[in-house]
Coordinates of C-alpha atoms and ligand atoms in Angstrom, one line a residue:
M131 CA 12.6 61.9 -10.2
S132 CA 15.2 59.9 -12.2
E133 CA 17.9 61.3 -10.2
I134 CA 16.8 59.8 -7.3
N135 CA 18.9 57.0 -5.5
L136 CA 18.4 55.5 -2.4
Y137 CA 20.3 52.4 -2.8
G138 CA 21.9 51.0 0.4
K139 CA 20.0 53.6 2.6
S140 CA 18.3 52.8 5.8
F141 CA 14.7 54.0 6.5
L142 CA 14.4 54.4 10.4
T143 CA 12.2 57.6 10.4
L144 CA 10.7 60.1 7.7
S145 CA 13.4 62.5 8.0
D146 CA 15.9 60.1 6.8
F147 CA 14.5 61.2 3.2
T148 CA 13.6 64.4 1.4
T149 CA 10.1 65.3 0.4
E150 CA 11.0 64.3 -3.0
E151 CA 12.4 60.9 -2.1
I152 CA 9.1 60.0 -0.1
L153 CA 6.8 61.1 -2.9
Y154 CA 9.3 59.0 -5.2
L155 CA 8.7 56.0 -3.0
V156 CA 4.9 56.8 -3.1
N157 CA 5.1 56.8 -6.7
L158 CA 7.2 53.6 -7.1
A159 CA 4.7 51.7 -5.0
A160 CA 1.8 53.0 -7.4
E161 CA 3.9 51.5 -10.3
L162 CA 4.9 48.2 -8.5
K163 CA 1.0 47.8 -7.4
E164 CA -0.1 48.2 -11.0
K165 CA 2.5 45.9 -12.2
K166 CA 1.3 43.3 -9.6
K167 CA -2.4 43.8 -10.7
Q168 CA -1.5 43.0 -14.1
G169 CA -0.4 39.7 -12.9
I170 CA 3.2 40.4 -13.4
R171 CA 5.7 38.9 -11.3
G172 CA 9.3 40.5 -11.1
N173 CA 12.7 39.9 -10.1
L174 CA 14.1 43.0 -8.8
L175 CA 15.2 41.6 -5.6
E176 CA 16.2 38.1 -6.9
G177 CA 18.9 36.2 -4.9
L178 CA 18.4 38.7 -1.7
N179 CA 17.8 37.6 1.6
I180 CA 15.9 39.7 3.8
A181 CA 15.8 39.2 7.7
M182 CA 12.8 40.2 9.9
I183 CA 13.2 40.7 13.6
F184 CA 9.7 41.3 15.3
E185 CA 9.9 41.9 19.0
K186 CA 6.1 43.0 19.1
Q187 CA 3.1 41.3 17.4
S188 CA 2.3 42.2 13.7
T189 CA -0.3 41.0 10.7
R190 CA 0.4 43.4 8.2
T191 CA 3.8 44.7 8.6
R192 CA 5.0 41.0 8.7
C193 CA 3.0 39.4 5.8
A194 CA 3.7 42.8 3.6
T195 CA 7.3 42.4 4.4
S196 CA 7.4 38.9 3.2
V197 CA 5.1 39.0 0.3
A198 CA 6.8 42.2 -1.1
A199 CA 10.0 40.1 -0.9
W200 CA 8.9 37.0 -2.5
D201 CA 7.0 39.0 -5.3
E202 CA 10.6 40.3 -6.5
G203 CA 12.5 37.2 -5.8
A204 CA 14.0 37.7 -2.4
R205 CA 13.8 35.2 0.6
T206 CA 12.7 36.1 4.1
E207 CA 13.6 34.8 7.5
Y208 CA 11.3 35.4 10.4
L209 CA 13.3 36.0 13.6
G210 CA 10.7 36.4 16.5
G211 CA 12.2 38.5 19.5
S212 CA 12.2 35.8 22.1
E213 CA 13.5 33.2 19.8
I214 CA 16.9 34.7 19.1
H215 CA 19.8 36.3 21.2
F216 CA 19.0 39.9 20.1
G217 CA 19.7 42.2 23.3
A218 CA 19.6 39.2 25.5
K219 CA 22.5 36.7 25.4
E220 CA 24.0 39.1 22.7
S221 CA 24.1 42.5 22.3
V222 CA 22.3 44.4 19.6
K223 CA 25.3 45.8 18.1
D224 CA 26.9 42.1 17.9
S225 CA 23.7 40.6 16.5
A226 CA 23.7 43.6 14.0
R227 CA 27.3 42.9 12.9
V228 CA 26.2 38.9 12.6
L229 CA 22.8 39.5 10.4
G230 CA 25.0 42.0 8.2
R231 CA 27.3 39.4 7.1
M232 CA 24.5 37.1 6.0
F233 CA 21.6 39.3 4.8
D234 CA 21.0 42.1 2.5
G235 CA 18.3 43.9 4.4
I236 CA 16.7 43.9 8.0
M237 CA 13.1 44.7 8.8
Y238 CA 12.9 45.6 12.3
R239 CA 9.8 46.0 14.9
G240 CA 10.5 46.7 18.4
F241 CA 10.2 48.9 21.4
E242 CA 13.1 51.7 21.6
Q243 CA 13.9 53.8 18.5
E244 CA 17.6 53.6 19.5
I245 CA 17.5 49.5 18.9
V246 CA 16.7 50.3 15.3
E247 CA 19.6 53.2 15.1
I248 CA 22.2 50.6 16.6
L249 CA 20.9 47.9 14.0
A250 CA 21.6 50.1 11.0
E251 CA 24.9 51.7 12.5
H252 CA 26.4 48.1 12.9
S253 CA 24.8 46.1 10.2
S254 CA 26.2 48.1 7.2
I255 CA 23.0 46.8 5.2
P256 CA 19.8 48.9 4.8
V257 CA 17.6 48.4 7.9
W258 CA 13.7 49.5 7.8
N259 CA 11.7 50.6 10.8
G260 CA 8.6 48.3 11.0
L261 CA 7.2 50.3 14.1
T262 CA 8.9 51.4 17.4
D263 CA 7.5 53.0 20.5
E264 CA 8.2 56.4 18.7
T265 CA 7.5 55.8 15.0
H266 CA 6.0 54.1 12.2
P267 CA 7.4 55.3 9.1
T268 CA 6.6 52.5 6.7
Q269 CA 3.0 53.1 7.7
A270 CA 2.8 56.6 6.8
I271 CA 4.2 55.8 3.2
A272 CA 1.3 53.6 2.9
D273 CA -0.9 56.3 4.2
L274 CA 0.3 58.6 1.6
L275 CA -0.5 56.4 -1.3
T276 CA -3.9 55.8 0.0
I277 CA -4.8 59.2 0.4
K278 CA -3.2 60.1 -3.1
E279 CA -5.4 57.1 -4.5
N280 CA -8.6 58.9 -3.3
F281 CA -7.8 62.4 -4.2
G282 CA -5.3 62.4 -6.8
K283 CA -3.1 64.6 -4.9
L284 CA -1.6 65.4 -1.4
Q285 CA -0.6 69.1 -1.1
G286 CA -3.5 71.2 0.6
L287 CA -5.6 68.5 1.7
K288 CA -6.7 68.5 5.5
V289 CA -6.1 65.5 7.4
V290 CA -7.2 64.9 11.0
Y291 CA -5.6 62.3 13.4
I292 CA -7.9 61.8 16.3
G293 CA -7.0 59.8 19.6
D294 CA -3.8 59.2 21.1
G295 CA -1.6 62.1 20.0
R296 CA 1.8 61.1 20.9
N297 CA 2.0 57.5 19.5
N298 CA 4.0 56.2 16.9
V299 CA 1.6 56.3 14.0
A300 CA 0.4 59.9 14.9
N301 CA 4.3 61.0 15.0
S302 CA 4.9 59.4 11.7
L303 CA 1.8 60.6 10.1
M304 CA 2.4 64.4 11.4
L305 CA 5.7 64.6 10.0
A306 CA 4.8 62.6 6.5
S307 CA 2.0 65.2 6.0
A308 CA 4.0 68.1 6.9
M309 CA 6.7 66.9 4.3
V310 CA 4.1 66.7 1.4
G311 CA 2.2 70.1 2.1
I312 CA -0.9 68.4 3.9
N313 CA -2.7 70.8 6.3
F314 CA -2.6 68.2 9.4
I315 CA -4.6 68.4 12.6
N316 CA -3.6 66.5 15.6
C317 CA -7.1 66.1 17.7
T318 CA -6.1 65.0 21.2
P319 CA -6.6 65.8 24.7
K320 CA -3.8 67.9 26.5
E321 CA -2.1 65.0 28.1
L322 CA -1.6 63.2 25.0
E323 CA -0.3 65.8 23.0
P324 CA 3.1 65.0 20.7
C325 CA 6.1 66.2 22.3
E326 CA 7.4 69.6 21.9
K327 CA 10.5 68.4 19.9
M328 CA 8.3 66.5 17.2
L329 CA 5.7 69.0 17.0
G330 CA 8.1 71.8 16.7
A331 CA 10.0 69.8 14.0
A332 CA 6.6 68.9 12.0
K333 CA 5.6 72.4 11.9
A334 CA 8.9 73.7 10.6
V335 CA 8.7 71.2 8.0
A336 CA 5.1 72.0 7.0
K337 CA 6.1 75.7 6.9
E338 CA 8.6 74.8 4.2
N339 CA 6.4 72.4 2.1
G340 CA 3.3 74.7 2.0
G341 CA 1.0 72.8 4.7
S342 CA 0.5 73.3 8.3
V343 CA 0.4 71.3 11.8
E344 CA -1.6 72.1 14.5
V345 CA -2.9 70.5 17.6
I346 CA -6.6 71.2 18.6
N347 CA -8.3 69.4 21.8
E348 CA -11.9 69.6 20.7
P349 CA -12.9 67.0 18.1
M350 CA -16.1 68.7 16.6
D351 CA -13.7 71.7 15.7
A352 CA -10.8 69.8 14.4
V353 CA -12.9 67.8 11.6
E354 CA -14.7 70.7 10.0
G355 CA -13.7 70.3 6.6
A356 CA -11.5 67.4 6.8
N357 CA -10.7 65.2 3.8
V358 CA -9.2 62.3 6.0
V359 CA -10.2 61.1 9.6
Y360 CA -7.6 58.9 10.8
T361 CA -7.4 57.2 14.3
D362 CA -5.5 54.3 15.7
V363 CA -5.9 52.3 18.9
W364 CA -6.0 54.1 22.1
V365 CA -3.4 51.7 23.8
S366 CA -0.4 51.0 21.8
M367 CA 1.4 47.7 22.2
G368 CA 3.6 47.7 25.3
E369 CA 1.4 50.4 27.1
E370 CA -1.2 47.9 28.3
A371 CA -1.1 49.3 31.7
E372 CA -2.7 52.5 30.7
K373 CA -5.6 50.7 29.2
E374 CA -8.4 51.9 31.6
H375 CA -7.2 55.4 31.8
R376 CA -6.9 56.0 28.2
I377 CA -10.3 54.5 27.5
E378 CA -11.9 57.1 29.9
L379 CA -9.7 59.7 28.6
L380 CA -10.3 59.0 24.8
K381 CA -14.0 58.3 25.0
P382 CA -14.8 61.9 23.6
Y383 CA -12.6 61.3 20.7
Q384 CA -14.0 58.3 19.1
V385 CA -14.6 58.4 15.6
N386 CA -18.4 58.0 15.2
M387 CA -20.9 58.8 12.3
P388 CA -21.9 62.5 14.2
L389 CA -18.0 63.1 14.0
M390 CA -17.9 62.1 10.6
E391 CA -21.0 64.0 9.6
A392 CA -19.3 67.0 11.1
T393 CA -16.7 67.0 8.3
G394 CA -19.3 68.3 6.0
N395 CA -17.7 66.3 3.3
I396 CA -19.6 63.0 3.5
A397 CA -22.4 63.7 0.7
S398 CA -19.9 65.3 -1.8
K399 CA -17.3 62.0 -1.2
D400 CA -14.5 64.7 0.1
V401 CA -13.6 62.6 3.0
I402 CA -12.4 59.2 4.0
F403 CA -11.7 57.4 7.2
M404 CA -8.5 55.5 7.6
H405 CA -6.9 53.5 10.3
C406 CA -3.7 51.8 10.4
L407 CA -5.3 48.6 12.0
P408 CA -5.8 46.4 13.9
A409 CA -8.8 48.3 15.2
F410 CA -11.4 47.8 18.1
H411 CA -14.9 48.6 16.1
D412 CA -17.2 46.0 17.8
H413 CA -16.3 43.0 16.1
K414 CA -15.5 40.2 18.6
T415 CA -12.0 40.4 19.9
K416 CA -10.5 39.2 23.6
V417 CA -10.6 43.1 23.9
S418 CA -13.9 44.6 22.4
K419 CA -15.9 41.7 23.7
E420 CA -15.0 43.6 26.9
C421 CA -15.6 47.2 26.0
G422 CA -17.4 47.2 22.5
A423 CA -16.2 49.9 20.0
L424 CA -13.4 51.9 21.2
E425 CA -11.7 54.4 18.8
V426 CA -14.0 53.7 15.9
T427 CA -17.8 52.7 15.5
D428 CA -18.8 49.6 13.6
D429 CA -20.9 51.9 11.1
V430 CA -18.0 54.0 10.4
F431 CA -15.5 51.4 9.9
E432 CA -17.7 49.3 7.5
A433 CA -18.9 52.9 5.5
E434 CA -18.1 53.2 1.9
F435 CA -16.1 56.1 2.7
S436 CA -13.6 53.8 5.1
K437 CA -10.4 52.8 3.1
V438 CA -8.8 50.7 6.0
F439 CA -8.4 47.8 3.7
D440 CA -6.9 49.5 0.7
E441 CA -4.7 51.0 3.3
A442 CA -3.7 47.7 4.6
E443 CA -3.2 46.4 1.1
N444 CA -1.2 49.3 0.3
R445 CA 1.4 48.2 3.2
M446 CA 2.6 45.9 0.9
H447 CA 3.1 47.8 -2.3
T448 CA 4.9 50.4 -0.3
I449 CA 7.2 48.3 1.7
K450 CA 7.9 46.8 -1.8
A451 CA 8.9 49.9 -3.1
V452 CA 11.3 50.6 0.0
Q453 CA 12.9 47.2 -0.4
V454 CA 13.3 47.8 -4.1
A455 CA 14.6 51.4 -3.7
T456 CA 17.2 50.8 -1.1
L457 CA 18.3 47.1 -2.2
T458 CA 18.8 47.7 -5.9
N459 CA 21.3 50.4 -7.6
P460 CA 19.3 51.8 -10.4
Ligands
CP266 N1 -0.7 48.8 10.9 C1 0.3 47.9 11.3 O1 1.5 48.1 11.5 O2 -0.3 46.5 11.4 P1 0.3 45.3 12.1 O3 0.6 45.6 13.6 O4 -0.7 44.3 11.9 O5 1.7 45.0 11.4
NVA267 N1 0.0 52.4 17.7 C1 -0.2 51.0 17.5 C2 0.2 50.7 16.2 C3 0.0 49.6 15.5 C4 0.0 49.3 14.3 C5 0.8 50.2 18.4 O1 1.8 50.7 18.6 O2 0.1 49.4 19.0

């Protein structure tokens, strides 16, 4: 573990790191979480400046990035996509070169994966992917921490992701699970199965690490024996035009009590529910007032086995670990 040095590295996708490096980040996050719980404020990032380019909305990733940096003495600058010349009056490549002259690290949330790659290539400072259409790697690190906190291990657990099987969260959770030897099931209708390239890569990585990756279309079959049932919204940011079709398609994939019971693991407390959030679970939002619960019912969301707010908190501790690991030379 002590030989691991991620100084100067970007985090654009999980495959930027090895399994050992991913586990190092999870463990570092647990240490930083404990440090914060003890009320110890640090200075590991003292004097550093972090830019936050957000082209899509965010509550957790935005706040986690800021609070993580502030906790360890760095400063942050929020750059809303429409407020800067990014990719509009100025190319992404030019903006990257400008920001690289002023900042020490960049958190980016936006659309194409290619944008975050251009940012990393031309800014010459660490760039972290805070969600693209394709991937959400910092979310997956928080998910691994949350799973480890609940089961004391990762290897050999059964994680079932259910819903839109080809979205950013599903893709990153699939690869992260494969890297740490989890038995991962992506439960989704045929139309939303992950792309062959990502699925094939994850299967190969799982094999190397003693886990497995499988796609199953039938929810009740998929969840049997699950330790983690995980879902995400049915319509991701930028895909709003798909809303009606997706709701029809994914109704049978809703995480509700009968589905959780089908894991067979509630009584023994061997199953948890996870969701990256935000979630449509019956509370009143502009969307759920119209449709009621979508991907998860309220009783599951509020159940004792639901760990969604621990998971949300862990976004901060894990993003802090990524900042510390890539911005400081041990
Ligand atoms: N889970 C997550 O990325 O949440 P935000 O969209 O609020 O950042
Ligand atoms: N798949 C969701 C994740 C939000 C954190 C989206 O992209 O909107």
